[in-house]
C-alpha cells in the first residue's frame, strides 16, 4: 500500500536521552553469547527495528538474522530488515525450534512479542535477551528513539513506513494523491487475483514499478503470467510496467 502522511508525532527524545537509551540497550545486547547466530524476533515495528539495528551494530551483520513473526505485509517487513542490513527467516507456520535448528541460533532477542516469550523459553534457547524490558522502554518511547536514530520501521497505526529509503520510493516528494493511492490499490488487487499477493506496486506517474520476491521472477517473466500481469496493472491506469530486480532481499529458508 502506498505510504501516507502520519499524524503529528509526539515530541522526540532529547539527543542525550536517546544516546543514553541506545547505550543501555546496546549493553544488554552485548551480553549475548560470543559464538553462533542471534535471532531477533522481527515485525518491522519500531521496537523490533531498534533492536535489530543495535544487534547488527554490536555483534556484526554476519551473525544477526531477523525472525519475521508477522504474516501481514511480508514484503514491507523484509524490506525494512534489508535496509537495516539483516537477512530474514520467515517464521510463518514455524516454531522457534525450527529457527534454532535451521540457523544454529545461540540467542534470541525478544522485543514486544510477549506472546512468543513462553514459546522461546519452551524451545530451550541457549540465551533469551529482553533489552526493552531490561531498560524499561515502552513502545511509544521505542518509536521516538527509532525516529531519533533515523531507523526505518513500519507504523501500522499510521499505515506508514518511516525511513529515508521509503521516502525516495515516491516519484515526487509530494504527498501521494487520492488518485495515486486508488490506482496502486487497484493494481495490487488485480495482482492478488492472479495469486501474486507478495507483489508491491510503486507509483511513478505513468510507470508502475513492481517489486517481487526473487523466487517469483522467472515465473513472472514467462508466458502466460507475464501477459496477465501486464493486463492487470495496465487495467489500473498505468501505461508502463517495470519490474524491479533488486527490491526484495534474499531470505533464509529451512
Short mmCIF file of C-alpha atoms in Angstrom, two decimals, residues 3-241:
data_model
loop_
_atom_site.label_atom_id
_atom_site.label_comp_id
_atom_site.label_asym_id
_atom_site.label_seq_id
_atom_site.Cartn_x
_atom_site.Cartn_y
_atom_site.Cartn_z
CA UNK A 3 2.54 5.24 2.35
CA UNK A 4 0.50 8.15 3.67
CA UNK A 5 1.50 11.00 5.94
CA UNK A 6 1.18 10.19 9.61
CA UNK A 7 -0.37 12.49 12.16
CA UNK A 8 1.94 14.72 14.17
CA UNK A 9 4.19 12.58 16.30
CA UNK A 10 4.84 13.00 19.99
CA UNK A 11 7.84 15.20 20.84
CA UNK A 12 11.05 13.30 20.21
CA UNK A 13 13.51 12.44 22.94
CA UNK A 14 16.34 14.82 23.66
CA UNK A 15 19.54 13.71 21.89
CA UNK A 16 21.32 12.99 25.21
CA UNK A 17 18.41 10.84 26.37
CA UNK A 18 18.32 9.00 23.06
CA UNK A 19 22.04 8.32 23.31
CA UNK A 20 21.75 7.05 26.87
CA UNK A 21 18.90 4.71 25.97
CA UNK A 22 20.71 3.37 22.92
CA UNK A 23 23.81 2.76 25.07
CA UNK A 24 21.75 0.93 27.70
CA UNK A 25 20.10 -1.27 25.06
CA UNK A 26 23.47 -1.96 23.49
CA UNK A 27 24.88 -3.05 26.84
CA UNK A 28 22.07 -5.57 27.23
CA UNK A 29 22.64 -6.97 23.74
CA UNK A 30 26.38 -7.18 24.40
CA UNK A 31 25.65 -9.93 26.93
CA UNK A 32 24.79 -12.30 24.08
CA UNK A 33 26.99 -15.38 23.51
CA UNK A 34 30.22 -14.77 21.63
CA UNK A 35 29.53 -17.50 19.07
CA UNK A 36 26.56 -18.51 16.92
CA UNK A 37 23.84 -16.51 15.25
CA UNK A 38 21.48 -14.19 17.09
CA UNK A 39 17.84 -14.15 16.03
CA UNK A 40 15.77 -11.02 16.60
CA UNK A 41 12.00 -11.56 16.62
CA UNK A 42 11.00 -9.03 13.99
CA UNK A 43 7.71 -7.49 12.89
CA UNK A 44 9.11 -4.35 11.28
CA UNK A 45 7.71 -2.10 14.02
CA UNK A 46 9.81 0.50 15.81
CA UNK A 47 10.74 -1.73 18.75
CA UNK A 48 11.96 -4.66 16.67
CA UNK A 49 13.71 -2.38 14.16
CA UNK A 50 15.53 -0.67 17.01
CA UNK A 51 16.71 -3.99 18.45
CA UNK A 52 17.67 -5.41 15.05
CA UNK A 53 19.72 -2.33 14.18
CA UNK A 54 21.56 -2.35 17.50
CA UNK A 55 22.22 -6.09 17.22
CA UNK A 56 23.76 -5.62 13.76
CA UNK A 57 26.00 -2.84 15.07
CA UNK A 58 27.11 -4.71 18.18
CA UNK A 59 27.63 -8.33 17.12
CA UNK A 60 28.07 -7.83 13.38
CA UNK A 61 25.89 -8.26 10.31
CA UNK A 62 27.04 -11.83 9.62
CA UNK A 63 25.70 -13.11 12.95
CA UNK A 64 22.25 -11.49 13.02
CA UNK A 65 19.02 -12.81 11.48
CA UNK A 66 15.59 -11.16 11.57
CA UNK A 67 12.99 -13.77 12.55
CA UNK A 68 9.87 -12.44 10.82
CA UNK A 69 6.94 -13.12 13.14
CA UNK A 70 4.12 -11.45 11.22
CA UNK A 71 2.27 -12.66 8.14
CA UNK A 72 0.92 -9.21 7.25
CA UNK A 73 2.88 -7.07 4.77
CA UNK A 74 5.74 -9.62 4.49
CA UNK A 75 7.37 -7.71 1.65
CA UNK A 76 7.47 -4.44 3.59
CA UNK A 77 8.79 -6.16 6.71
CA UNK A 78 11.58 -7.88 4.74
CA UNK A 79 12.41 -4.58 3.07
CA UNK A 80 12.83 -2.86 6.45
CA UNK A 81 15.16 -5.64 7.63
CA UNK A 82 17.16 -5.32 4.40
CA UNK A 83 17.66 -1.59 4.93
CA UNK A 84 18.95 -2.30 8.42
CA UNK A 85 21.33 -4.87 6.94
CA UNK A 86 19.97 -8.20 8.18
CA UNK A 87 18.71 -11.26 6.28
CA UNK A 88 15.29 -12.64 7.20
CA UNK A 89 13.90 -16.01 8.22
CA UNK A 90 10.13 -16.42 7.79
CA UNK A 91 8.54 -17.75 10.98
CA UNK A 92 5.05 -18.10 9.48
CA UNK A 93 3.73 -21.52 10.48
CA UNK A 94 7.04 -22.34 12.16
CA UNK A 95 8.03 -22.87 15.78
CA UNK A 96 11.08 -21.41 17.45
CA UNK A 97 12.64 -24.88 17.31
CA UNK A 98 12.64 -24.64 13.51
CA UNK A 99 14.70 -21.46 13.59
CA UNK A 100 17.07 -22.91 16.18
CA UNK A 101 17.68 -25.97 14.04
CA UNK A 102 17.97 -24.18 10.69
CA UNK A 103 20.05 -21.22 11.82
CA UNK A 104 22.05 -22.63 14.74
CA UNK A 105 20.95 -19.77 17.00
CA UNK A 106 22.81 -19.13 20.23
CA UNK A 107 20.44 -16.38 21.40
CA UNK A 108 17.04 -14.89 20.65
CA UNK A 109 16.23 -11.22 21.20
CA UNK A 110 12.65 -10.53 22.27
CA UNK A 111 11.01 -7.14 21.89
CA UNK A 112 7.29 -6.51 22.31
CA UNK A 113 6.36 -10.02 21.19
CA UNK A 114 5.37 -11.20 24.65
CA UNK A 115 3.11 -13.89 23.18
CA UNK A 116 6.24 -15.59 21.85
CA UNK A 117 8.07 -15.43 25.17
CA UNK A 118 6.76 -18.74 26.52
CA UNK A 119 7.43 -20.41 23.17
CA UNK A 120 11.03 -19.23 23.22
CA UNK A 121 11.55 -20.48 26.77
CA UNK A 122 9.99 -23.85 25.94
CA UNK A 123 12.22 -24.23 22.88
CA UNK A 124 15.31 -24.26 25.06
CA UNK A 125 17.02 -21.24 23.52
CA UNK A 126 20.54 -21.01 24.99
CA UNK A 127 20.10 -17.29 25.75
CA UNK A 128 16.98 -15.13 25.76
CA UNK A 129 17.50 -11.36 25.77
CA UNK A 130 14.82 -8.76 26.57
CA UNK A 131 16.64 -5.43 26.16
CA UNK A 132 13.50 -3.25 26.14
CA UNK A 133 12.20 -4.78 29.36
CA UNK A 134 15.63 -4.52 30.99
CA UNK A 135 15.84 -0.81 30.19
CA UNK A 136 12.15 -0.17 30.86
CA UNK A 137 11.48 1.20 27.37
CA UNK A 138 7.84 1.07 26.27
CA UNK A 139 6.52 1.01 22.67
CA UNK A 140 5.97 4.77 22.49
CA UNK A 141 9.46 5.61 23.70
CA UNK A 142 10.94 2.96 21.40
CA UNK A 143 9.21 4.57 18.43
CA UNK A 144 10.53 8.02 19.33
CA UNK A 145 14.02 6.60 19.77
CA UNK A 146 13.84 4.82 16.40
CA UNK A 147 12.90 8.13 14.77
CA UNK A 148 15.70 9.97 16.55
CA UNK A 149 18.17 7.38 15.28
CA UNK A 150 16.67 7.67 11.77
CA UNK A 151 15.81 3.96 11.57
CA UNK A 152 13.31 2.52 9.08
CA UNK A 153 10.22 0.94 10.62
CA UNK A 154 6.55 0.30 9.92
CA UNK A 155 3.97 2.28 11.87
CA UNK A 156 0.86 0.12 11.40
CA UNK A 157 -1.42 2.63 13.14
CA UNK A 158 -0.48 5.36 10.66
CA UNK A 159 -0.06 2.91 7.74
CA UNK A 160 3.31 4.45 7.03
CA UNK A 161 6.85 3.16 6.59
CA UNK A 162 9.42 5.50 8.06
CA UNK A 163 12.93 5.78 6.72
CA UNK A 164 14.80 7.71 4.07
CA UNK A 165 14.75 4.83 1.57
CA UNK A 166 10.97 4.56 1.69
CA UNK A 167 10.53 8.31 1.18
CA UNK A 168 12.57 8.01 -2.03
CA UNK A 169 10.06 5.50 -3.40
CA UNK A 170 7.63 8.24 -4.43
CA UNK A 171 8.18 9.82 -7.85
CA UNK A 172 7.95 13.26 -6.23
CA UNK A 173 8.39 14.47 -2.67
CA UNK A 174 4.74 15.47 -2.56
CA UNK A 175 2.15 13.63 -0.52
CA UNK A 176 0.52 10.97 -2.75
CA UNK A 177 -2.85 12.00 -4.10
CA UNK A 178 -6.03 10.04 -3.56
CA UNK A 179 -5.98 9.04 -7.23
CA UNK A 180 -2.48 7.58 -6.88
CA UNK A 181 -3.45 5.61 -3.79
CA UNK A 182 -6.55 4.24 -5.51
CA UNK A 183 -4.54 3.39 -8.63
CA UNK A 184 -1.92 1.43 -6.68
CA UNK A 185 -4.55 -0.41 -4.66
CA UNK A 186 -6.43 -1.32 -7.84
CA UNK A 187 -3.28 -2.74 -9.44
CA UNK A 188 -2.34 -4.73 -6.33
CA UNK A 189 -5.90 -6.06 -6.08
CA UNK A 190 -5.67 -7.40 -9.64
CA UNK A 191 -2.29 -8.97 -8.87
CA UNK A 192 -3.73 -10.69 -5.81
CA UNK A 193 -6.44 -12.11 -8.05
CA UNK A 194 -3.62 -13.73 -10.04
CA UNK A 195 -2.22 -15.23 -6.84
CA UNK A 196 0.60 -12.68 -6.56
CA UNK A 197 -0.10 -11.33 -3.09
CA UNK A 198 3.58 -10.60 -2.36
CA UNK A 199 3.97 -8.14 -5.23
CA UNK A 200 4.02 -4.43 -4.43
CA UNK A 201 3.28 -1.64 -6.89
CA UNK A 202 5.18 1.66 -6.66
CA UNK A 203 3.70 4.72 -8.36
CA UNK A 204 5.95 6.72 -10.70
CA UNK A 205 3.46 8.66 -12.79
CA UNK A 206 2.61 6.62 -15.90
CA UNK A 207 5.07 3.93 -14.79
CA UNK A 208 4.27 1.18 -12.29
CA UNK A 209 7.35 -0.34 -10.67
CA UNK A 210 6.73 -3.89 -9.46
CA UNK A 211 8.67 -5.30 -6.52
CA UNK A 212 8.63 -9.09 -6.24
CA UNK A 213 10.40 -11.87 -4.32
CA UNK A 214 13.36 -13.28 -6.25
CA UNK A 215 11.75 -16.73 -6.30
CA UNK A 216 8.89 -15.41 -8.43
CA UNK A 217 10.92 -13.53 -11.04
CA UNK A 218 11.33 -16.40 -13.50
CA UNK A 219 7.64 -17.27 -13.44
CA UNK A 220 6.58 -13.63 -13.71
CA UNK A 221 8.64 -13.03 -16.83
CA UNK A 222 7.38 -16.15 -18.61
CA UNK A 223 4.14 -16.52 -20.52
CA UNK A 224 1.29 -16.69 -19.86
CA UNK A 225 1.76 -14.97 -16.47
CA UNK A 226 3.80 -12.11 -17.93
CA UNK A 227 0.92 -11.07 -20.17
CA UNK A 228 -1.61 -11.43 -17.36
CA UNK A 229 0.48 -9.18 -15.12
CA UNK A 230 0.75 -6.52 -17.82
CA UNK A 231 -3.00 -6.53 -18.39
CA UNK A 232 -3.72 -6.46 -14.66
CA UNK A 233 -1.50 -3.46 -13.93
CA UNK A 234 -2.49 -1.55 -17.06
CA UNK A 235 -6.15 -2.02 -16.15
CA UNK A 236 -5.45 0.24 -13.16
CA UNK A 237 -4.39 3.06 -15.49
CA UNK A 238 -0.62 2.63 -15.74
CA UNK A 239 0.89 2.84 -19.23
CA UNK A 240 4.33 1.37 -18.48
CA UNK A 241 5.06 -1.64 -16.26
#
